[in-house]
Short mmCIF file of N, CA and C and ligand atoms in Angstrom, two decimals:
data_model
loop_
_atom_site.label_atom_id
_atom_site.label_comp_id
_atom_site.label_asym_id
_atom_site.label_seq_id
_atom_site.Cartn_x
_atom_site.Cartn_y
_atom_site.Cartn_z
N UNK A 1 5.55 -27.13 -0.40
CA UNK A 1 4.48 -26.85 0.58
C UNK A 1 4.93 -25.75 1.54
N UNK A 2 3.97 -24.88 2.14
CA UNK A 2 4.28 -23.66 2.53
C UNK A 2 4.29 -24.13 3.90
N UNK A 3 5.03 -23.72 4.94
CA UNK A 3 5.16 -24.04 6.27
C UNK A 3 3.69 -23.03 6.91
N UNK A 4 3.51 -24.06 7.72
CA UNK A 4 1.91 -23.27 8.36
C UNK A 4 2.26 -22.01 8.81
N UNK A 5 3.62 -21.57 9.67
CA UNK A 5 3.67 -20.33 10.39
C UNK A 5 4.13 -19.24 9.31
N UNK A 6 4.59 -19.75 8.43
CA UNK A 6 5.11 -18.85 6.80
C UNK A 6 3.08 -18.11 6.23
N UNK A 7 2.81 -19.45 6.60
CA UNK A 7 1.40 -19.35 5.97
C UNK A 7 0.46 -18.08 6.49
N UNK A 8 0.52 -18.78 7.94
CA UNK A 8 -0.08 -17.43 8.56
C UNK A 8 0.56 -16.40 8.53
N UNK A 9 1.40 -16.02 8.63
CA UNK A 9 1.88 -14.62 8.19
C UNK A 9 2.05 -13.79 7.34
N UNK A 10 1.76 -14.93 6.32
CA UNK A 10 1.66 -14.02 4.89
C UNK A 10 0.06 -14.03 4.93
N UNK A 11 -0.82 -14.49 5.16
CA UNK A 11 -2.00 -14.35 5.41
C UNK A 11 -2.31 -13.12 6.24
N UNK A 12 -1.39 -12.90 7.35
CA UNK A 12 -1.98 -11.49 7.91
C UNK A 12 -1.41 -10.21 6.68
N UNK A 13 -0.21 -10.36 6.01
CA UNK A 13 0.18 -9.22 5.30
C UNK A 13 -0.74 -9.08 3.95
N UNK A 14 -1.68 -10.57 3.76
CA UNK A 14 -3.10 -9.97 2.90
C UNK A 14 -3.63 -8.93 3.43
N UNK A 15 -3.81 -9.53 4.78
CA UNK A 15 -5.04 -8.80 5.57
C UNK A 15 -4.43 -6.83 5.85
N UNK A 16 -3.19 -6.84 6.01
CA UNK A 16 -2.39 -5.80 5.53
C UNK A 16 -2.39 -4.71 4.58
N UNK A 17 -1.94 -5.55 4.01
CA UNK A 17 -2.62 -5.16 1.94
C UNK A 17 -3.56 -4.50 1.88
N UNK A 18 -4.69 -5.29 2.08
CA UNK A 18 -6.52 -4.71 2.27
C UNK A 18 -6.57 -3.82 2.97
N UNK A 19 -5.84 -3.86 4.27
CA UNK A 19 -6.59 -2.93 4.99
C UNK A 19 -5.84 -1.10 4.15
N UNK A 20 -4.34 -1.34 4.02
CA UNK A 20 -3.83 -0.59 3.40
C UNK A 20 -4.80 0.55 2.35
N UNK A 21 -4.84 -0.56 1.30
CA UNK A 21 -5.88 0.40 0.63
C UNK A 21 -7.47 0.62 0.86
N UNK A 22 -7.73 -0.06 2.08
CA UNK A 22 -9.19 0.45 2.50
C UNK A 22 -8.87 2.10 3.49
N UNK A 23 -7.48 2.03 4.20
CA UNK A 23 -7.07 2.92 4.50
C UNK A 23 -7.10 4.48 3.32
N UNK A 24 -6.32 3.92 2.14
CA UNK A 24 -6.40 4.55 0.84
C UNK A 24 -7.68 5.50 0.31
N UNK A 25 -8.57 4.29 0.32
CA UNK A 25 -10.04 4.93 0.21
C UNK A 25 -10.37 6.14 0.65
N UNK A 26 -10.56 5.67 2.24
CA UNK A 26 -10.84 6.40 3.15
C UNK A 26 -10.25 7.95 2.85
N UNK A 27 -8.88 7.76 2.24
CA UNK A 27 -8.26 9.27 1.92
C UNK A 27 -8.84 9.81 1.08
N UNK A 28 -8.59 9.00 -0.31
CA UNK A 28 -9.26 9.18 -1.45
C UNK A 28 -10.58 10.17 -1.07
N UNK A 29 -11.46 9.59 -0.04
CA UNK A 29 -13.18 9.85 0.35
C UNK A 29 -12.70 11.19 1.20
N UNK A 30 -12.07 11.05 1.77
CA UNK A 30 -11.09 12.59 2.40
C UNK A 30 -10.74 13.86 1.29
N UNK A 31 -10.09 13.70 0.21
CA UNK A 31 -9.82 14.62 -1.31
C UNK A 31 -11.16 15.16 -1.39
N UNK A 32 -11.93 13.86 -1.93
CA UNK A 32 -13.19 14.28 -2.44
C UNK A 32 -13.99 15.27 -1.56
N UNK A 33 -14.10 14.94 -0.47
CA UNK A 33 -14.88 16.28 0.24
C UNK A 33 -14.55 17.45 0.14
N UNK A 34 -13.01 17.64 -0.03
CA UNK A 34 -12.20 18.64 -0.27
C UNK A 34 -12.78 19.48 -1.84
N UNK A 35 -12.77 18.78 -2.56
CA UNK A 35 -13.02 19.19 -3.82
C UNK A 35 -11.63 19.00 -4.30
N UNK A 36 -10.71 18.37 -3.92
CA UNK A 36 -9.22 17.95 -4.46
C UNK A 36 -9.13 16.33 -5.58
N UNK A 37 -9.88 16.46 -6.63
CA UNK A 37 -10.00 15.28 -7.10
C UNK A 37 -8.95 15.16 -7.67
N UNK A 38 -7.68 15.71 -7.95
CA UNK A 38 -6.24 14.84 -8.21
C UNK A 38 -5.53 14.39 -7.37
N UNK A 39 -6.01 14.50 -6.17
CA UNK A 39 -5.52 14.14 -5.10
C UNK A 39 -6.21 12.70 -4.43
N UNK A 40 -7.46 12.82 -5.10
CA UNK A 40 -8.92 11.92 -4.59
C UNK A 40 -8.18 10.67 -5.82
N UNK A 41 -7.93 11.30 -7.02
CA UNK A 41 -7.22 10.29 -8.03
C UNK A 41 -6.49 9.77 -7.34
N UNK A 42 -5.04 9.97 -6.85
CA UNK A 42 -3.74 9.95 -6.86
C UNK A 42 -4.47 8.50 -5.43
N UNK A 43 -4.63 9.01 -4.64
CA UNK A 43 -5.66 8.04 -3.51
C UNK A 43 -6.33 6.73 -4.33
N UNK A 44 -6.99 7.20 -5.44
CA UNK A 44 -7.84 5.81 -5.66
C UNK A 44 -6.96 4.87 -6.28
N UNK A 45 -5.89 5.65 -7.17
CA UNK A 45 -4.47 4.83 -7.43
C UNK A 45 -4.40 3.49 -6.76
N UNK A 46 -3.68 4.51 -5.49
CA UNK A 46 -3.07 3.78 -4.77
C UNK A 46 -3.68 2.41 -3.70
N UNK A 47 -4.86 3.01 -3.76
CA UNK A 47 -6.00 2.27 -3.46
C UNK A 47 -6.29 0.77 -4.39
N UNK A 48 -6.69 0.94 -5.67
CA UNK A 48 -5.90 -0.37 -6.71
C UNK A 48 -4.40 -1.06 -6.39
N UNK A 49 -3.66 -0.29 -6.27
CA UNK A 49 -2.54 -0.77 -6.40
C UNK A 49 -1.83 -2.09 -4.70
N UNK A 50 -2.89 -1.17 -3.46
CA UNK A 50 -2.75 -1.98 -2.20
C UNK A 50 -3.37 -3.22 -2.80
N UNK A 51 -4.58 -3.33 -3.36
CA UNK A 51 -5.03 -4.69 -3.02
C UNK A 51 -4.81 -5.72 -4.25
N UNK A 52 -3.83 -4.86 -5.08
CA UNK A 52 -2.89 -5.90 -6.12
C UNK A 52 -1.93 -6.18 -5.30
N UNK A 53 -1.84 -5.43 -4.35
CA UNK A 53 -0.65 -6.51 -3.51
C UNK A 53 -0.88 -7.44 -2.70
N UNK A 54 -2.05 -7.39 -2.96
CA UNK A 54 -2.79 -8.35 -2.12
C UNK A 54 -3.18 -9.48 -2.87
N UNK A 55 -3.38 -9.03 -4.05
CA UNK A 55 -3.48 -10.63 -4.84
C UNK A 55 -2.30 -11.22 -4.65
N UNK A 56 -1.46 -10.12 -5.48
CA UNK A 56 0.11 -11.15 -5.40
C UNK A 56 0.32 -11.74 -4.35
N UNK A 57 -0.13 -11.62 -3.32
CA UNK A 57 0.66 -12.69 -2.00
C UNK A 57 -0.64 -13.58 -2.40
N UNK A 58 -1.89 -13.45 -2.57
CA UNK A 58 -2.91 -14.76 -2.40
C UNK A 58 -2.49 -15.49 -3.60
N UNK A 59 -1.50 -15.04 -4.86
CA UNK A 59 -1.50 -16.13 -5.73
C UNK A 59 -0.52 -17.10 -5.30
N UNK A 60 0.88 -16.42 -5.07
CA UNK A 60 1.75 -16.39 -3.90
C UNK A 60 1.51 -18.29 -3.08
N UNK A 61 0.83 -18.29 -2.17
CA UNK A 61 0.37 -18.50 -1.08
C UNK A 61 -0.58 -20.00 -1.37
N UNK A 62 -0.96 -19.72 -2.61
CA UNK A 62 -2.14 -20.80 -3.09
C UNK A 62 -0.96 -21.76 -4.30
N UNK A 63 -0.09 -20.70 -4.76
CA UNK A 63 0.61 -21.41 -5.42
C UNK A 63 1.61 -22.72 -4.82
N UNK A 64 1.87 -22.23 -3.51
CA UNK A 64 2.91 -23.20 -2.93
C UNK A 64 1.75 -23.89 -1.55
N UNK A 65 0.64 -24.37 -2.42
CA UNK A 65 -0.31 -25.31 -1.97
C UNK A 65 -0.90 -24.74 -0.34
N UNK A 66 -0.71 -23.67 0.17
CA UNK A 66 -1.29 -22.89 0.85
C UNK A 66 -2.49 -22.47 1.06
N UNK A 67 -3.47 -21.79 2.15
CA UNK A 67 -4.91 -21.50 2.16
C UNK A 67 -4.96 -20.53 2.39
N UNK A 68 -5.67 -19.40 1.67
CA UNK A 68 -5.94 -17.84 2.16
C UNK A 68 -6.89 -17.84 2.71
N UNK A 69 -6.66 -17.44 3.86
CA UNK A 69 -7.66 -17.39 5.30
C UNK A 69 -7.35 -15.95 5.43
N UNK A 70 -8.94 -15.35 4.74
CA UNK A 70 -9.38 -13.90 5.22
C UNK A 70 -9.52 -13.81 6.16
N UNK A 71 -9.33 -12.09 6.93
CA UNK A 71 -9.58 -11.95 8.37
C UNK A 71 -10.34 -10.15 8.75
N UNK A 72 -10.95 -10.10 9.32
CA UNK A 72 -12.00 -9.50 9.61
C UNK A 72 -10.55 -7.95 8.95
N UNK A 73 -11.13 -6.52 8.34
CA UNK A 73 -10.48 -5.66 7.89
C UNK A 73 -10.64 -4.68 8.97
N UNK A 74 -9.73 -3.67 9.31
CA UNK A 74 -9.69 -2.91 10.47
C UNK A 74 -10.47 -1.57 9.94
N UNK A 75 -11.83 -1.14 10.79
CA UNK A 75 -11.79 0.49 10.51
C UNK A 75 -10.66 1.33 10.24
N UNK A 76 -10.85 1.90 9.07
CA UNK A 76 -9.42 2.85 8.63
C UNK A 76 -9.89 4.48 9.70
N UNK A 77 -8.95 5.04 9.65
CA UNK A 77 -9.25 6.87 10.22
C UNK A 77 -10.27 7.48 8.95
N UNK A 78 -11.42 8.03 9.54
CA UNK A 78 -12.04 8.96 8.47
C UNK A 78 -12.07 10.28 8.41
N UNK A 79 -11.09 10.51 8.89
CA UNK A 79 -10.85 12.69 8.82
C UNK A 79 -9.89 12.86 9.73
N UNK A 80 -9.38 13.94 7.94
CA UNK A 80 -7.95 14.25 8.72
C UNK A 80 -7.86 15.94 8.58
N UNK A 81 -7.10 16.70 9.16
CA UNK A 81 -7.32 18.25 9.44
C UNK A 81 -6.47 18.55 7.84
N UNK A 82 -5.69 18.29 7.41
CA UNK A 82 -5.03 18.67 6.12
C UNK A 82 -4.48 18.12 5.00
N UNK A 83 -4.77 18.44 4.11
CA UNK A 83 -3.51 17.47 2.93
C UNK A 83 -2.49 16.67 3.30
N UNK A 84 -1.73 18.14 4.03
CA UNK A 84 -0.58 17.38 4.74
C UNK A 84 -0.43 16.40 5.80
N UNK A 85 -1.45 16.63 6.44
CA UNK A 85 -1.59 15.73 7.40
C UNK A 85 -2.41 14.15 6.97
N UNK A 86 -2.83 14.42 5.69
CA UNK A 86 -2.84 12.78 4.98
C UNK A 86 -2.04 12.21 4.43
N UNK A 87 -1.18 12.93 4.01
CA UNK A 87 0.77 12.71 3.58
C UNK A 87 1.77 12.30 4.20
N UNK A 88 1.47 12.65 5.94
CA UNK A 88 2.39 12.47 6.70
C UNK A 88 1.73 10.59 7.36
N UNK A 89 0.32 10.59 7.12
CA UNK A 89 0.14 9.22 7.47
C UNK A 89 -0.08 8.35 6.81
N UNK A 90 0.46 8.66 5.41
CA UNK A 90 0.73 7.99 4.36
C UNK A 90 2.17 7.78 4.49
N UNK A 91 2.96 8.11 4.74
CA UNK A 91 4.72 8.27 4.85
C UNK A 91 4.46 7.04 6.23
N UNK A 92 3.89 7.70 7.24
CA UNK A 92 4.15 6.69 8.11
C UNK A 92 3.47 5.42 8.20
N UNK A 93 2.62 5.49 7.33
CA UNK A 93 1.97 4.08 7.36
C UNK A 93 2.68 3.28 6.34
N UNK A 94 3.40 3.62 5.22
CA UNK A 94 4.17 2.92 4.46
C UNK A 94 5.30 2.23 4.86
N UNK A 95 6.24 3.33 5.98
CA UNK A 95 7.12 2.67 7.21
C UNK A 95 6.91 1.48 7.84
N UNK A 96 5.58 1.58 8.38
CA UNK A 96 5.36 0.84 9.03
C UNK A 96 5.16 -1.05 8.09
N UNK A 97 4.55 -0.99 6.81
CA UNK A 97 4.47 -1.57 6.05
C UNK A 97 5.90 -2.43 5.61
N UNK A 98 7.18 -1.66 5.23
CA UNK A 98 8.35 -1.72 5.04
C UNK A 98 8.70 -2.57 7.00
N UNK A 99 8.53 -2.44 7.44
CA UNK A 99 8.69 -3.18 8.63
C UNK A 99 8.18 -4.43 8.81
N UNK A 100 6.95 -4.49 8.24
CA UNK A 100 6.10 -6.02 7.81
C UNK A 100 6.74 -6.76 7.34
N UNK A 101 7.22 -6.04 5.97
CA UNK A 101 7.98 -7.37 5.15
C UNK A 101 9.24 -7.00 5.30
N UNK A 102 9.93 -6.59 5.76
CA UNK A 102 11.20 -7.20 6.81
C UNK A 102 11.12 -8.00 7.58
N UNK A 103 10.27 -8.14 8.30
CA UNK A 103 9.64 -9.30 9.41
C UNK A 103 9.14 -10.76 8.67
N UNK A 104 9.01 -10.38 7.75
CA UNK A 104 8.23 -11.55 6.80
C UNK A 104 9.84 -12.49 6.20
N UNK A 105 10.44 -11.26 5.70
CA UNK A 105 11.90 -12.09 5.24
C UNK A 105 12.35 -12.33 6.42
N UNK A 106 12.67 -12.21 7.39
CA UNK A 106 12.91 -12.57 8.46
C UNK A 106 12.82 -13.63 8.97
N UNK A 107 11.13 -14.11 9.12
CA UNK A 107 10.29 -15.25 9.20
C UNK A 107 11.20 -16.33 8.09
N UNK A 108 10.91 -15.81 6.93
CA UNK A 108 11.09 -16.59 5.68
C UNK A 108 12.81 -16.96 6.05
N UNK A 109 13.65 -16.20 6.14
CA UNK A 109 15.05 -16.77 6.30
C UNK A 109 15.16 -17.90 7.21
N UNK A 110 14.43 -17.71 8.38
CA UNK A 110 14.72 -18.30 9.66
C UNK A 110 13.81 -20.05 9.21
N UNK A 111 13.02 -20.05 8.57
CA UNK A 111 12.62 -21.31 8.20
C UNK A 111 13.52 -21.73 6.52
N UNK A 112 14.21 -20.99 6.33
CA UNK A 112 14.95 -21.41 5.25
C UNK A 112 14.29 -21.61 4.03
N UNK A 113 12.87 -20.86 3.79
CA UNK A 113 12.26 -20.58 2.41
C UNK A 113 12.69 -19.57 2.29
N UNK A 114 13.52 -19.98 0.16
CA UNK A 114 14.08 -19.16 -0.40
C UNK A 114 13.08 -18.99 -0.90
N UNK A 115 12.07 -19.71 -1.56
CA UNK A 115 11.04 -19.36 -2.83
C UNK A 115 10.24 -17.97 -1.97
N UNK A 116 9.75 -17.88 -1.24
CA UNK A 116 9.00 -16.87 -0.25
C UNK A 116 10.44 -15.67 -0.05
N UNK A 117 11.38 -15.65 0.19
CA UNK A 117 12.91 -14.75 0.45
C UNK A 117 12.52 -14.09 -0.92
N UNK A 118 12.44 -15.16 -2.34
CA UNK A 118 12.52 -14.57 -3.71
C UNK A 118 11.44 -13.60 -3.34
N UNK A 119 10.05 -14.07 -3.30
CA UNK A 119 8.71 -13.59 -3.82
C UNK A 119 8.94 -12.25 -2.84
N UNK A 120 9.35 -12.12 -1.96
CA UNK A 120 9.00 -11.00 -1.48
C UNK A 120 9.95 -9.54 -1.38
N UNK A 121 11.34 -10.65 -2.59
CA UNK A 121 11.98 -9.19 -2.98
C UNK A 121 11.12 -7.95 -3.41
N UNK A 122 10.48 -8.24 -4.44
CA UNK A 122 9.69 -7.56 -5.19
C UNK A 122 8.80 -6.49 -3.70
N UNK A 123 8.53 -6.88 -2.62
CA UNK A 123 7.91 -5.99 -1.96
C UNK A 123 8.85 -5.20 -1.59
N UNK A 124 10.01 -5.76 -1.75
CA UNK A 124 11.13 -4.59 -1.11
C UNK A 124 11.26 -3.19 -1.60
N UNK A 125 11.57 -3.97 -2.97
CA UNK A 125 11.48 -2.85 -3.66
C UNK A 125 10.29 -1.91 -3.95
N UNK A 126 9.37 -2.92 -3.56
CA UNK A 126 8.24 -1.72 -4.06
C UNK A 126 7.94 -1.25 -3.08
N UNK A 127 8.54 -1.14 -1.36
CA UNK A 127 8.34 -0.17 -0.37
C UNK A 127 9.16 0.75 -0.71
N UNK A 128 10.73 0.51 -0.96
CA UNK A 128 11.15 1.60 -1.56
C UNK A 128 10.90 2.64 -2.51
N UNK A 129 10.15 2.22 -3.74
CA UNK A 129 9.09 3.05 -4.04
C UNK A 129 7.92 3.98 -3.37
N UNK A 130 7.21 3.79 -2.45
CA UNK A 130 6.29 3.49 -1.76
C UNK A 130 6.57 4.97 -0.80
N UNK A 131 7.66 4.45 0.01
CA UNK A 131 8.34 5.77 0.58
C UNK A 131 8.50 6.85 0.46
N UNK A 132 9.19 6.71 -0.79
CA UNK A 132 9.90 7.55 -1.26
C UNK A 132 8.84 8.78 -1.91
N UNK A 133 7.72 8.23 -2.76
CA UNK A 133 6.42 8.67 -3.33
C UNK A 133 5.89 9.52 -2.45
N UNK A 134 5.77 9.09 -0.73
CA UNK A 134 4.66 9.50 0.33
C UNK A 134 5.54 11.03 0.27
N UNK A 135 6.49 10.51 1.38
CA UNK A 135 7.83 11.71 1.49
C UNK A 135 7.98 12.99 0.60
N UNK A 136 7.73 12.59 -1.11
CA UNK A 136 8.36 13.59 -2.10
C UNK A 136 6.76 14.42 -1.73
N UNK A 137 5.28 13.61 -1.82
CA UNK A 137 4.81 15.07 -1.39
C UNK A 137 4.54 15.22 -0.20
N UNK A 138 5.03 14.61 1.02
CA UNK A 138 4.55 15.37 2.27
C UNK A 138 6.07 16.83 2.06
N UNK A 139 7.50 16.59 1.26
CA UNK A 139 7.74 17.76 1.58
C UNK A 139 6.93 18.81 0.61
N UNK A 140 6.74 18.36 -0.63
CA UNK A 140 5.42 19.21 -1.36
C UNK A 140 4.75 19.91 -0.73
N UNK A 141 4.01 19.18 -0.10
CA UNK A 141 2.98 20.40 0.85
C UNK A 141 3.57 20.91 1.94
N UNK A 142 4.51 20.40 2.44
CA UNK A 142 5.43 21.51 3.51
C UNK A 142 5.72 22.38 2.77
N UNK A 143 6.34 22.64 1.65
CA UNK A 143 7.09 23.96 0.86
C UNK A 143 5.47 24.77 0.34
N UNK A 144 4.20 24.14 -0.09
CA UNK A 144 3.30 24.69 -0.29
C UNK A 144 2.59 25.49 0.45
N UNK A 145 2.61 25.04 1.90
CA UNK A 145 2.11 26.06 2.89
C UNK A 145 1.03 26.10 2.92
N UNK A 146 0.60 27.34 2.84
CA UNK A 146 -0.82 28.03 2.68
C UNK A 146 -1.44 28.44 1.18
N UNK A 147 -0.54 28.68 0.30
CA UNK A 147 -0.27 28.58 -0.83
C UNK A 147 -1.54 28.04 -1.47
N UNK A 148 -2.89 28.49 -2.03
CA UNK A 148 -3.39 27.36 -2.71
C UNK A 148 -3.57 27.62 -4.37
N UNK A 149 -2.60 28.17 -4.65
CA UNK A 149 -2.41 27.99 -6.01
C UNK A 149 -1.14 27.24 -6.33
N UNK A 150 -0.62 26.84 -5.33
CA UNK A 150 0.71 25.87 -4.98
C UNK A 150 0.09 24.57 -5.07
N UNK A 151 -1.16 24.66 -4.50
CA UNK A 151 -2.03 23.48 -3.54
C UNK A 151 -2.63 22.86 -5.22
N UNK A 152 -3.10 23.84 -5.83
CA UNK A 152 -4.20 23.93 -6.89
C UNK A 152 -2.85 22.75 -7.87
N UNK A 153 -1.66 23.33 -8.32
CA UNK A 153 -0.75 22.98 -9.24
C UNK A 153 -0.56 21.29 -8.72
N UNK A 154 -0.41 21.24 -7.73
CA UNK A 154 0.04 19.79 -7.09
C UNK A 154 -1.41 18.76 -7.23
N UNK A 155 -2.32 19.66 -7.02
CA UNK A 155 -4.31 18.35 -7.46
C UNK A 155 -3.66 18.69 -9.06
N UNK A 156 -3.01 19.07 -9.90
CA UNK A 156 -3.60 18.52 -10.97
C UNK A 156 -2.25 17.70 -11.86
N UNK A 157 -1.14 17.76 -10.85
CA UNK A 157 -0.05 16.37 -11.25
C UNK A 157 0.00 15.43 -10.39
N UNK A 158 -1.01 15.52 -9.35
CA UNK A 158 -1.69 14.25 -9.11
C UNK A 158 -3.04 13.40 -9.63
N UNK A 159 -3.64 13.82 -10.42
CA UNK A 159 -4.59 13.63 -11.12
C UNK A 159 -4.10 12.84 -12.23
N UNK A 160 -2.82 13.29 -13.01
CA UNK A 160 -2.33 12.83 -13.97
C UNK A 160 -1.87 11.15 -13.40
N UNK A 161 -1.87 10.55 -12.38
CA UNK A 161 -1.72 9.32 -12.44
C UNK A 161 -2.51 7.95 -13.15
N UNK A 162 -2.35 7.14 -13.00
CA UNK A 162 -2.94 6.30 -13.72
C UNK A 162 -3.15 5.44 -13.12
N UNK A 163 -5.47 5.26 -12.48
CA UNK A 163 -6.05 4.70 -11.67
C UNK A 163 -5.08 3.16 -11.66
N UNK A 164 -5.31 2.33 -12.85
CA UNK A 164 -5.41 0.82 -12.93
C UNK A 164 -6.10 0.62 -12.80
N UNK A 165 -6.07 -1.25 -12.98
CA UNK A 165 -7.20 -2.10 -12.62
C UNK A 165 -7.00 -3.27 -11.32
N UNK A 166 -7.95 -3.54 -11.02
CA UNK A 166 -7.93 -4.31 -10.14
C UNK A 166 -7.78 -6.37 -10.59
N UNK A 167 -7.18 -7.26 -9.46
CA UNK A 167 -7.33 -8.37 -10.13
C UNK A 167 -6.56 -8.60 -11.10
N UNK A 168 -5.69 -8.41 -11.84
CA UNK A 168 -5.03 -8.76 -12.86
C UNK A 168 -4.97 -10.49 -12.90
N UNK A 169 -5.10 -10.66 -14.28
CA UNK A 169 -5.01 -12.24 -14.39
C UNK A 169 -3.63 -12.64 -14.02
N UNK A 170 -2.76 -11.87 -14.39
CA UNK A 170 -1.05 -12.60 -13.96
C UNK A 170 -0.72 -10.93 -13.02
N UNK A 171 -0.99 -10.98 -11.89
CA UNK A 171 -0.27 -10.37 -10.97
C UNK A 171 0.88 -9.22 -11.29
N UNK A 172 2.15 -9.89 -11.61
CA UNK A 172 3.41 -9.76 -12.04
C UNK A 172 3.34 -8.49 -12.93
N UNK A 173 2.26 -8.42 -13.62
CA UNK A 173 1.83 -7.64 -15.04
C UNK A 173 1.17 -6.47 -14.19
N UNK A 174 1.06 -6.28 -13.19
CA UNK A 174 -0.14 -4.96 -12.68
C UNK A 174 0.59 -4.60 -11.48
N UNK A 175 1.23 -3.44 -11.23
CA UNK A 175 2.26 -2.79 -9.93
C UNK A 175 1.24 -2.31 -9.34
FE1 FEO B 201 1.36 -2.51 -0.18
FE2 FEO B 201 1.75 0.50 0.10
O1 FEO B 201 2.28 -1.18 0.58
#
C-alpha cells in the first residue's frame, strides 16, 4: 500500500507529466506557425512521450493500491520570439523536471519505499536523456544563428523522429 504523502506526490508529478507535454503542444503549435514542421514533429514527439510518462506513474500508483487524483492542468506559454528561444525553455523546463524526481526519491527514501526508489529510477535516467536532447539543440541553434539554411537542415533531422503512440497497454514498452 502506497503511503498517502508518497501518493500525493506522485499524483502532482502526473499532473507534471501533463502539463509537460501540454507545454510540448503549445511548442509544437509554435513550429507550425512557423512553417517548421520538423520541428512541429520533433514537439509532437515529445508531446506523446510527456504523457506516457504520465501513464507510467498512473499505472505505477494504482498498482500499489493507490488513487489517481487528477488536478486542474496549468496554461502552458503560447509564443515565443525564436527557435532558440523554445530550446532554451525546453532545457530549462526539463531541469526543472529532473528536480521533481529528485524530490520524489527523496520523499520515497525518507519513507523507506524501495518499490517507488525502484520505479522511479527509470525517470532518472530518462531526465538524463531529456537534458541532454534539449541542450544538443539549443547549442544547434546557437551555432546556426541567422543561418536559415542551417535552420532549414536542422527542421528536417528533426522531422525524422518518431511521433509514437499514446497509452500503451504495458507502459514499460513505449519511452
Ligand atoms: Fe517527463 Fe520531459 O520529462
Amino acid at each position: 500500500m502506497l503511503d498517502l504523502e508518497m501518493e500525493e506526490a506522485l499524483n502532482e508529478q502526473i499532473n507534471a507529466e501533463i502539463y509537460s507535454g501540454y507545454l510540448y503542444l503549445s511548442m509544437a503549435s509554435e513550429f507550425a506557425s512557423r512553417g517548421l514542421d520538423g520541428f512541429e514533429n520533433w514537439m509532437r514527439g515529445q508531446f506523446v512521450e510527456e504523457l506516457n510518462h504520465a501513464m507510467r506513474l498512473y499505472e505505477y500508483v494504482d498498482s500499489r493500491g493507490g488513487r489517481v487524483k487528477l488536478q486542474e492542468i496549468e496554461r502552458p506559454k503560447g509564443e515565443w520570439g525564436s527557435p532558440l528561444e523554445v530550446f532554451k525553455d525546453v532545457y530549462e523546463h526539463e531541469q526543472k523536471v529532473t528536480e521533481m524526481i529528485a524530490d520524489l526519491v527523496d520523499l520515497a527514501d525518507e519513507k523507506n519505499d524501495l518499490p517507488t526508489i525502484q520505479m522511479l529510477q527509470w525517470f532518472i535516467e530518462e531526465q538524463v536523456e531529456e537534458e541532454e536532447s534539449a541542450e544538443e539543440i539549443v547549442e544547434k541553434l546557437e551555432m546556426i544563428g541567422e543561418d536559415y539554411s542551417g535552420l532549414m537542415m536542422l527542421d528536417k533531422e528533426l522531422g525524422q523522429r518518431p511521433v509514437g503512440s499514446i497509452f500503451p497497454i504495458k507502459p514499460q514498452e513505449n519511452e
